[in-house]
Tab-separated table of C-alpha atoms in Angstrom:
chain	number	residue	atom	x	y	z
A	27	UNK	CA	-6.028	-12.781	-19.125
A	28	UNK	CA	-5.366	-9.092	-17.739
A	29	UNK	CA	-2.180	-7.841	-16.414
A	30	UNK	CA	-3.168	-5.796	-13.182
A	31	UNK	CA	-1.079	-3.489	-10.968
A	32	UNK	CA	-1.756	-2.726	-7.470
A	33	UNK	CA	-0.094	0.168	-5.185
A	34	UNK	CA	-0.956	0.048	-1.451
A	35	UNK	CA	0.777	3.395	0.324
A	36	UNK	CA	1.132	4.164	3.821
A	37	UNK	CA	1.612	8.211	2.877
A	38	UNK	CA	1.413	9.217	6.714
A	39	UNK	CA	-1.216	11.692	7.754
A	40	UNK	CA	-3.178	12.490	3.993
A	41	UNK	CA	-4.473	15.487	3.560
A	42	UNK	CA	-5.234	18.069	1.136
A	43	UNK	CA	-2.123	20.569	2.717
A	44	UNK	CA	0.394	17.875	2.392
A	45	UNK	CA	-0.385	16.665	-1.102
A	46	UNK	CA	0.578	20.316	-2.595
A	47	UNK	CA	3.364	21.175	-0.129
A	48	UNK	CA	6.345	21.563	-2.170
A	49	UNK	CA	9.829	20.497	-2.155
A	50	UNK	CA	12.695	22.228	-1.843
A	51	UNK	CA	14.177	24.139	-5.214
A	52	UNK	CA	17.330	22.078	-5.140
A	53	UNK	CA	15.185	19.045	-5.163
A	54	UNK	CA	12.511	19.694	-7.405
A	55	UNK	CA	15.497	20.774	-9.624
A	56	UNK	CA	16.345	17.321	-9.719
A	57	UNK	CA	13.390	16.261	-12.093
A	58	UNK	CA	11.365	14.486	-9.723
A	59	UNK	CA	8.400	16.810	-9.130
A	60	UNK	CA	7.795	20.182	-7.171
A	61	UNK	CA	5.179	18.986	-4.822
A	62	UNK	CA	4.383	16.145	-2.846
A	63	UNK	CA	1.527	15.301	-5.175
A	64	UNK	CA	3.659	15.187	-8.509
A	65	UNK	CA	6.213	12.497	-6.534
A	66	UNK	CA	3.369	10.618	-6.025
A	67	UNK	CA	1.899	10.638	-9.683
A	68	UNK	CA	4.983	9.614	-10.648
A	69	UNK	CA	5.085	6.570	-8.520
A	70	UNK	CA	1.813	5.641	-9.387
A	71	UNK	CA	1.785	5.963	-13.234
A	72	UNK	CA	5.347	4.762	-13.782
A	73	UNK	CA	6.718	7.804	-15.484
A	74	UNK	CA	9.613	8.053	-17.491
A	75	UNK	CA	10.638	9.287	-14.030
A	76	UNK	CA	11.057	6.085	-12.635
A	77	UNK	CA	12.377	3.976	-15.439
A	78	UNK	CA	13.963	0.265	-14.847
A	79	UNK	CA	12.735	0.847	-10.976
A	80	UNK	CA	8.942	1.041	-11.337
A	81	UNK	CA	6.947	-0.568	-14.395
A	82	UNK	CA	6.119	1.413	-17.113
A	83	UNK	CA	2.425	0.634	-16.532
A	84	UNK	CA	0.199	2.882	-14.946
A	85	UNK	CA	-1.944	0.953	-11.540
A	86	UNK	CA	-5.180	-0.388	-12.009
A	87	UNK	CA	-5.669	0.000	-8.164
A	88	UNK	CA	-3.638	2.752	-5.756
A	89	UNK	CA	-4.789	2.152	-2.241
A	90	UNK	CA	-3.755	5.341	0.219
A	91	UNK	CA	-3.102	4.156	3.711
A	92	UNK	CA	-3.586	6.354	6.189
A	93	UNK	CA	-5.718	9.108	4.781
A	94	UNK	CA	-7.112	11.658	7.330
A	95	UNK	CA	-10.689	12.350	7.841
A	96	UNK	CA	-13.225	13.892	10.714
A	97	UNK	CA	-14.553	11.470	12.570
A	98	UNK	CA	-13.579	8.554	15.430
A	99	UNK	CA	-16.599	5.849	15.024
A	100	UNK	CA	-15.609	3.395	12.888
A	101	UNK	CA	-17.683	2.601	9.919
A	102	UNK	CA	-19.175	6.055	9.913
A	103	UNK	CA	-18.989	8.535	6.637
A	104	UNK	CA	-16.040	10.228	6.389
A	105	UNK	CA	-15.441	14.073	6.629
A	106	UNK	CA	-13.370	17.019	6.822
A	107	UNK	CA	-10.556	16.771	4.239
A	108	UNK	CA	-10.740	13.187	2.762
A	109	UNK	CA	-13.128	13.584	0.110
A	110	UNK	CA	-11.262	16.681	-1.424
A	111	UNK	CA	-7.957	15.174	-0.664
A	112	UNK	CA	-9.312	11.879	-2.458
A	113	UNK	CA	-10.393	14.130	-5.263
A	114	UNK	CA	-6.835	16.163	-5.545
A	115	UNK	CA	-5.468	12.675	-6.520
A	116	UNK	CA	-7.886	11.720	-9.235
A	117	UNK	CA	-7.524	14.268	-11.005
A	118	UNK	CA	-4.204	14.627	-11.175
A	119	UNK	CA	-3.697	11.235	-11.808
A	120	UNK	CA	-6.454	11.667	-15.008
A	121	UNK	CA	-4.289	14.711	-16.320
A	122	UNK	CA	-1.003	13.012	-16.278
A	123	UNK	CA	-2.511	9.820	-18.099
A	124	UNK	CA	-2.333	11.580	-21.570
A	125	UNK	CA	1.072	14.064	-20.694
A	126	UNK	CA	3.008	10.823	-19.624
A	127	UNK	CA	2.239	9.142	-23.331
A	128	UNK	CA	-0.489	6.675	-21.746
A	129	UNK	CA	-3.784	6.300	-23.440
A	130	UNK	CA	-7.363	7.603	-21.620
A	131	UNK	CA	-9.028	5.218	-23.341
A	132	UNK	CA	-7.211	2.294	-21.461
A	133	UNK	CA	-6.803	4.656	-17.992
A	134	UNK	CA	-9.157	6.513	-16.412
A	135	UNK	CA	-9.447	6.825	-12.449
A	136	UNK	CA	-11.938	7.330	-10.108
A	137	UNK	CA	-12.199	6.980	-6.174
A	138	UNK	CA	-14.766	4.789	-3.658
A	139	UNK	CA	-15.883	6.799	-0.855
A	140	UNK	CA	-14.576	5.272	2.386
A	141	UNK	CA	-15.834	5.127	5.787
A	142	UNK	CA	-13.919	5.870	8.738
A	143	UNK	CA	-11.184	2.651	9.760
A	144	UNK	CA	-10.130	4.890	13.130
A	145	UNK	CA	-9.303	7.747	14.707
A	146	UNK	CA	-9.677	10.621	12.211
A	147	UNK	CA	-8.218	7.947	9.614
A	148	UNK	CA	-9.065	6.068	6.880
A	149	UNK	CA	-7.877	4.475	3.513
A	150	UNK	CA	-8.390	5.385	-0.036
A	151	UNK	CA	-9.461	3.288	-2.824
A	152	UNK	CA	-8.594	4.881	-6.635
A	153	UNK	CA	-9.346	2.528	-9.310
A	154	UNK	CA	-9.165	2.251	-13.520
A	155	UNK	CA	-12.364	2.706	-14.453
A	156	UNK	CA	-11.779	1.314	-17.761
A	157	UNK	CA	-10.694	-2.142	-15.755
A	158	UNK	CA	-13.307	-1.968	-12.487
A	159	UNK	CA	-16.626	-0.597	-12.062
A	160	UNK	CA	-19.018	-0.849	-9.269
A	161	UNK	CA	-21.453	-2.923	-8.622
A	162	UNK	CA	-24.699	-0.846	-10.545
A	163	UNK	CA	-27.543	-3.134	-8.113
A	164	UNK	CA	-29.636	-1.150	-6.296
A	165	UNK	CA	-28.165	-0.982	-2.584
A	166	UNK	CA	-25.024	-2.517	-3.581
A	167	UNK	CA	-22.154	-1.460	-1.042
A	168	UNK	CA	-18.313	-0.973	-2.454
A	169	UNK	CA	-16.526	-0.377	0.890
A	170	UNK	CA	-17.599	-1.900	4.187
A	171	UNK	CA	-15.407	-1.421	7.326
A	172	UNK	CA	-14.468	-5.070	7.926
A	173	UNK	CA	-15.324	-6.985	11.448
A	174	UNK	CA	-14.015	-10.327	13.237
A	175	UNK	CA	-15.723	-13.306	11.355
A	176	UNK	CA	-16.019	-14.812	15.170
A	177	UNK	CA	-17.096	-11.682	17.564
A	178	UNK	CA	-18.820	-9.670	14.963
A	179	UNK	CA	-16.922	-6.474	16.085
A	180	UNK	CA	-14.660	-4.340	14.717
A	181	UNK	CA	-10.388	-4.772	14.616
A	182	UNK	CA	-8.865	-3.160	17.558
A	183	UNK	CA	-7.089	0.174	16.596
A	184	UNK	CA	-8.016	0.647	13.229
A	185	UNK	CA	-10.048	-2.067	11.274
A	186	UNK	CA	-9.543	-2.950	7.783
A	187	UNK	CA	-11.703	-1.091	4.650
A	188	UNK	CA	-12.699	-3.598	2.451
A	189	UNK	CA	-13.432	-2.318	-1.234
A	190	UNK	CA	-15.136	-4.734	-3.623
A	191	UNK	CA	-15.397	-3.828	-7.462
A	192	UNK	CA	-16.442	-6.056	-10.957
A	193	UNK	CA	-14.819	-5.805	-13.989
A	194	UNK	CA	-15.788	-4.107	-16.591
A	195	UNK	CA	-15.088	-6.831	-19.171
A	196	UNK	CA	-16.817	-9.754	-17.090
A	197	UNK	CA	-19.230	-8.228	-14.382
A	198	UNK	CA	-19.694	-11.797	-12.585
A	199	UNK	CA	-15.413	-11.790	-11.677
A	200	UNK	CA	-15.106	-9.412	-8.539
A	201	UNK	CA	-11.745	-8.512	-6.762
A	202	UNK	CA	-11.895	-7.113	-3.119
A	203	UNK	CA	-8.601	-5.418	-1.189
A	204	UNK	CA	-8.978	-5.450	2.601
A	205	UNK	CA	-6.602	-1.972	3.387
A	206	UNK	CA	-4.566	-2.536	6.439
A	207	UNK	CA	-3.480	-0.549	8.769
A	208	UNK	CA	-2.260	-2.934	12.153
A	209	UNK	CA	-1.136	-1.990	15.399
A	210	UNK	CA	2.436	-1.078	15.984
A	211	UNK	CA	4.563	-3.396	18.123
A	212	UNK	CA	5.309	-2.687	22.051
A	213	UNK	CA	6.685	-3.528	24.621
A	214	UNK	CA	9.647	-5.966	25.933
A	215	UNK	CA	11.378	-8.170	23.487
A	216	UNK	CA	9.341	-11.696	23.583
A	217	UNK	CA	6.496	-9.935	23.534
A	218	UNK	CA	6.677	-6.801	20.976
A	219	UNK	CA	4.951	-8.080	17.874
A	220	UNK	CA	1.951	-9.021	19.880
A	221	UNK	CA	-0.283	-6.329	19.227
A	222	UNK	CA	-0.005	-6.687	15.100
A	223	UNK	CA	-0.406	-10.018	15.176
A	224	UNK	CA	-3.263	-10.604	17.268
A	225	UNK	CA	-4.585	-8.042	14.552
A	226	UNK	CA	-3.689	-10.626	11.711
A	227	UNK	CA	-4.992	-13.584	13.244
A	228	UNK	CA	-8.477	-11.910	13.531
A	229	UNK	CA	-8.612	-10.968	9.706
A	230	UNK	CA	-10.802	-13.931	7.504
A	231	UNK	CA	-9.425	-16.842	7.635
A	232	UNK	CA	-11.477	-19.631	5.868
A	233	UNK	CA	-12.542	-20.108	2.358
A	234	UNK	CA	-16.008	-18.705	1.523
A	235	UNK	CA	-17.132	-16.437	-1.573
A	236	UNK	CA	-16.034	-12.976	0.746
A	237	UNK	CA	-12.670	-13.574	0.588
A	238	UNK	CA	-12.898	-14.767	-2.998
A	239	UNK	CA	-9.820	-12.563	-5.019
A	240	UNK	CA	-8.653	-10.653	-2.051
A	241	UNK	CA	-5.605	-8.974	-1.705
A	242	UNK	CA	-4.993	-8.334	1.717
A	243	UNK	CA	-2.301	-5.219	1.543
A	244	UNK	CA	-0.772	-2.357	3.370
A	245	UNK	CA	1.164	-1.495	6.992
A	246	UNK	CA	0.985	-4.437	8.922
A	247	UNK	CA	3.776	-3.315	11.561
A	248	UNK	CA	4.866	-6.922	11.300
A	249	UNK	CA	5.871	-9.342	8.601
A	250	UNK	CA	5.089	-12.945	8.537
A	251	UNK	CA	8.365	-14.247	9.998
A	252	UNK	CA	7.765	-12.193	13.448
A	253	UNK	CA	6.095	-13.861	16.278
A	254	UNK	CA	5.230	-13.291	20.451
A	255	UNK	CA	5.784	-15.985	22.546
A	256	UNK	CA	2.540	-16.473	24.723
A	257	UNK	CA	2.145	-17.514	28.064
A	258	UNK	CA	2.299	-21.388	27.127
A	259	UNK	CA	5.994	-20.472	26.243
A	260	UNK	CA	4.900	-20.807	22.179
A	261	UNK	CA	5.920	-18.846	19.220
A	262	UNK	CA	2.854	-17.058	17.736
A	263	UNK	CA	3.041	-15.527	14.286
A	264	UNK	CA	0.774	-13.552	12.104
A	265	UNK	CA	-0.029	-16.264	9.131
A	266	UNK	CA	0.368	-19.810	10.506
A	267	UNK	CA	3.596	-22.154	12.308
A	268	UNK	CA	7.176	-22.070	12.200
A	269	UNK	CA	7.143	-24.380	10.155
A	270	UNK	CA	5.107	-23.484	7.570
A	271	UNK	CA	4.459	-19.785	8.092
A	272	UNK	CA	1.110	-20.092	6.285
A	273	UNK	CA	0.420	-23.823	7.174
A	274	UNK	CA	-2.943	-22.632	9.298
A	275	UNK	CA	-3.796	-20.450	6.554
A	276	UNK	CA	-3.224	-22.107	3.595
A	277	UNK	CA	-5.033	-20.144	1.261
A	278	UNK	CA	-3.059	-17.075	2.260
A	279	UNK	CA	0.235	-16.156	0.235
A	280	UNK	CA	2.633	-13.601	-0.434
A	281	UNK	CA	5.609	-13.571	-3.389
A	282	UNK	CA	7.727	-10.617	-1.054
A	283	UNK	CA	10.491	-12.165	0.449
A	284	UNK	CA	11.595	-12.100	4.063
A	285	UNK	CA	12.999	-8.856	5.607
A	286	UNK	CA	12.344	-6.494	2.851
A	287	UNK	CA	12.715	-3.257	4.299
A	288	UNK	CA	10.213	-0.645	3.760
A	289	UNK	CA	10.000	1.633	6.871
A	290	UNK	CA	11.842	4.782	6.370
A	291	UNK	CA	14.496	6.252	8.526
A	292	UNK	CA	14.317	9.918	9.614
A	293	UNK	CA	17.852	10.077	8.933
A	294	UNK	CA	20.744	8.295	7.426
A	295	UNK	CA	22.977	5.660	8.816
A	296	UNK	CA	26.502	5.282	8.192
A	297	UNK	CA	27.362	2.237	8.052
A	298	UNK	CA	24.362	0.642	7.187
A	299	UNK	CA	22.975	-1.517	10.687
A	300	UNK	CA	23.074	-4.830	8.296
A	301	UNK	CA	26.347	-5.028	6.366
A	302	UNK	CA	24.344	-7.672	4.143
A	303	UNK	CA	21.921	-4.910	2.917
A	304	UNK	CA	22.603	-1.299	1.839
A	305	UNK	CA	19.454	-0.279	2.177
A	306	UNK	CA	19.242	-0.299	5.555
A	307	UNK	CA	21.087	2.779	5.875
A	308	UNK	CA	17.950	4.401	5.051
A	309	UNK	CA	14.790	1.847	5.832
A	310	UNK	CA	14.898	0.442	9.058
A	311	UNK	CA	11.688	-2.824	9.287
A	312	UNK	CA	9.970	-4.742	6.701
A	313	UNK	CA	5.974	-3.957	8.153
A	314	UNK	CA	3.932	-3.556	4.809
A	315	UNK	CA	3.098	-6.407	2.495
A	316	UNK	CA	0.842	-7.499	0.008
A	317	UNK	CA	-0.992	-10.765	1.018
A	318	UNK	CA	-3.303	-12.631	-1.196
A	319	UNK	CA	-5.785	-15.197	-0.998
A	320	UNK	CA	-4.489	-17.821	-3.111
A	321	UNK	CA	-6.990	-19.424	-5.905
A	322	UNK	CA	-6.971	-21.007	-9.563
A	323	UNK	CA	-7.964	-17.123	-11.225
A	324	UNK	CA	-4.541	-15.503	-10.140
A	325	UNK	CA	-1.064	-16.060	-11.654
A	326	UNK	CA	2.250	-15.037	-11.920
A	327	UNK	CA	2.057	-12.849	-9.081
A	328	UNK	CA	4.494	-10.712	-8.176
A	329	UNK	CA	5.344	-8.259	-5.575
A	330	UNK	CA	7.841	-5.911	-4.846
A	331	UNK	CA	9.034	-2.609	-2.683
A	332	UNK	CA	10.724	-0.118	-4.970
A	333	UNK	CA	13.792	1.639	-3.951
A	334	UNK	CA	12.596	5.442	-4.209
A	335	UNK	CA	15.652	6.409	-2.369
A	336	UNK	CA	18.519	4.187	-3.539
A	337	UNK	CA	17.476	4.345	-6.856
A	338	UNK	CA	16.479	8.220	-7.138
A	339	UNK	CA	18.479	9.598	-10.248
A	340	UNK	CA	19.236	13.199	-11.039
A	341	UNK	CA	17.498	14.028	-14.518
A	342	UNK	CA	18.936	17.210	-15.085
A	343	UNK	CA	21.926	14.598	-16.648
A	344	UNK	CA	21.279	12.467	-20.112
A	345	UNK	CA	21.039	9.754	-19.021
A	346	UNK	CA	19.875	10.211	-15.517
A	347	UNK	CA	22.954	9.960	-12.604
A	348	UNK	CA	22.342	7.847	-9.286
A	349	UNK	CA	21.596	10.129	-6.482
A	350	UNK	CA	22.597	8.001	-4.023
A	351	UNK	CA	24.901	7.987	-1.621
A	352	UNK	CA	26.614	11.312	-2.852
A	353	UNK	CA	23.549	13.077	-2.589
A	354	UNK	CA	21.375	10.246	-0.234
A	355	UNK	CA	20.516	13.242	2.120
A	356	UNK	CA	18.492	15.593	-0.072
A	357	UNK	CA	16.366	12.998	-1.352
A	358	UNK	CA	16.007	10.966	2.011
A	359	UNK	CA	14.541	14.585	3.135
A	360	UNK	CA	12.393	15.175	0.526
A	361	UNK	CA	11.347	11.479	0.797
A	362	UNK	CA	9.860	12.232	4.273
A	363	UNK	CA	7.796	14.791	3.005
A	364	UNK	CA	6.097	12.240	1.021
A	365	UNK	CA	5.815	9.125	3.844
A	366	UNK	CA	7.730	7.062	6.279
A	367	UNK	CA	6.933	3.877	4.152
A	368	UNK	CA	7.510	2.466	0.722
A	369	UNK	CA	4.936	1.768	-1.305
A	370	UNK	CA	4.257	-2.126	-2.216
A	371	UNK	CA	3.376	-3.055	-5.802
A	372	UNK	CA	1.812	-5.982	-7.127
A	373	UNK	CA	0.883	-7.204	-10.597
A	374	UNK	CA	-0.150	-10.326	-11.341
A	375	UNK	CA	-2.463	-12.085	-14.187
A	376	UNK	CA	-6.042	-13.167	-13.808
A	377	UNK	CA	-8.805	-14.577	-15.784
A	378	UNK	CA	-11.852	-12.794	-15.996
């Protein structure tokens, strides 16, 4: 029974520019990397960098949300600079396996080719190819732009990439992530969350083998507590009832807990807008999330939002010093070069 760790990313705008622009010397001094793309390898290996705030354990899955690419028409090939931006990543992830102490024979990564979710945007899929492979039939498909079960057509904004892969050890187990990025809210009050949740209730929502071990992850621009009230006067929310927020879905679940911030402020706040929660000085709405499709194969799943800003240490000290708040500015600036989101990780057991 595997341990597994997944990273879904809203990075904000992709490309092969941003990933080597470089930080600022009195940041990079700070031991954290010189360019956006080492901050990043960091994150997703679990460097030394990062210790007792992200797992020591490199991911077996990194999905990029909102990677750029040519193109408008959804499910078309992609273009422009995803391909080379996708392959900037792999291969710095692959030479920072063995630097970092892990073993290549246990982590190796490789990329899916995506289609096109939206305007020039799409998401990227890099797995461990000593964990997943794909499927070797003839005609086989990896990543499909995902449509409305009911309508047949395609999610309003951006649909969802769906990226299916076996594993190596048992070829007949499959896991599938459905990359998400939803609409943002508008609009008055009672009405604001409408948009991303009409978006949620049109994602699969009834047991059948092509949901089977789906992790449904990424910017949702709502969490599963927000709701619209329609024009019968009703509360509608993303994942089921008041109640029971996944009571109409009951095979959907998620292990992060209410309110957990991971939007990123352009600037600090002083004092924080909720006295109950520090971090608010710095992350303003709790939009991503990692959802899963709950069946007997997973367990012990758990997910969490790291603090990359709270919890940002200066290394040039042994042991490392908290950045934060003495220093909260620098790295909330150089955060922003990186993304206006968190990332959300997941591990969890399964038996394959």
């Amino acid at each position: 029974m595997p341990n597994l760790k997944f990273i879904s990313w809203n990075l904000k705008n992709v490309s092969r520019n941003k990933l080597q622009k470089q930080f600022t010397a009195g940041f990079q001094a700070l031991g954290m990397g010189n360019t956006v793309m080492d901050y990043i390898v960091n994150v997703v290996l679990g460097t030394e960098v990062w210790e007792d705030v992200i797992s020591p354990k490199p991911a077996d899955m990194f999905v990029i949300i909102e990677l750029k690419t040519g193109g408008r028409r959804k499910g078309a090939p992609v273009s422009g600079s995803c391909i080379p931006s996708l392959t900037l990543v792999r291969n710095a992830l692959n030479a920072a396996i063995p630097t970092n102490g892990y073993d290549p024979m246990e982590y190796q990564y490789d990329f899916l080719v995506p289609l096109v979710a939206g305007r020039y945007e799409t998401m990227g899929f890099l797995y461990n190819t000593r964990v997943f492979r794909p499927d070797p039939t003839p005609g086989a498909v990896s990543v499909v732009a995902e449509r409305d079960q009911v309508t047949n057509t395609y999610l309003d904004g951006r649909t969802p990439l769906v990226a299916q892969l076996q594993f190596v050890q048992n070829p007949a187990v499959t896991m599938r992530w459905s990359a998400i990025h939803d609409r943002p809210p508008q609009g008055a009050a009672n009405i604001r969350f409408r948009p991303p949740i009409s978006f949620c209730r049109r994602l699969p929502n009834t047991p059948s083998a092509a949901v089977t071990n789906t992790f449904f992850l990424g910017d949702f621009n709502c969490q599963p507590t927000n709701y619209y009230v329609n024009g019968a006067g009703n509360n509608v929310y993303p994942f089921g009832t008041a109640a029971n927020l996944f009571a109409n879905l009951p095979n959907y679940g998620t292990t992060l807990p209410d309110n957990s911030l991971t939007s990123v402020r352009k600037s600090l706040v002083n004092p924080p807008p909720d006295p109950t929660d520090p971090k608010s000085a710095y992350l303003s709405s709790p939009y991503d999330n990692s959802i899963y499709w709950a069946q007997n194969l997973l367990g012990g799943v758990e997910t969490e939002v790291p603090d990359l800003i709270g919890e940002a240490k200066d290394h040039t000290f042994n042991p490392p010093i908290p950045l934060y708040p003495g220093r909260g500015r620098i790295v909330l600036n150089a955060y922003n070069r990186v993304s206006d989101h968190m990332p959300v990780i997941t591990e969890f057991n399964i038996q394959v």
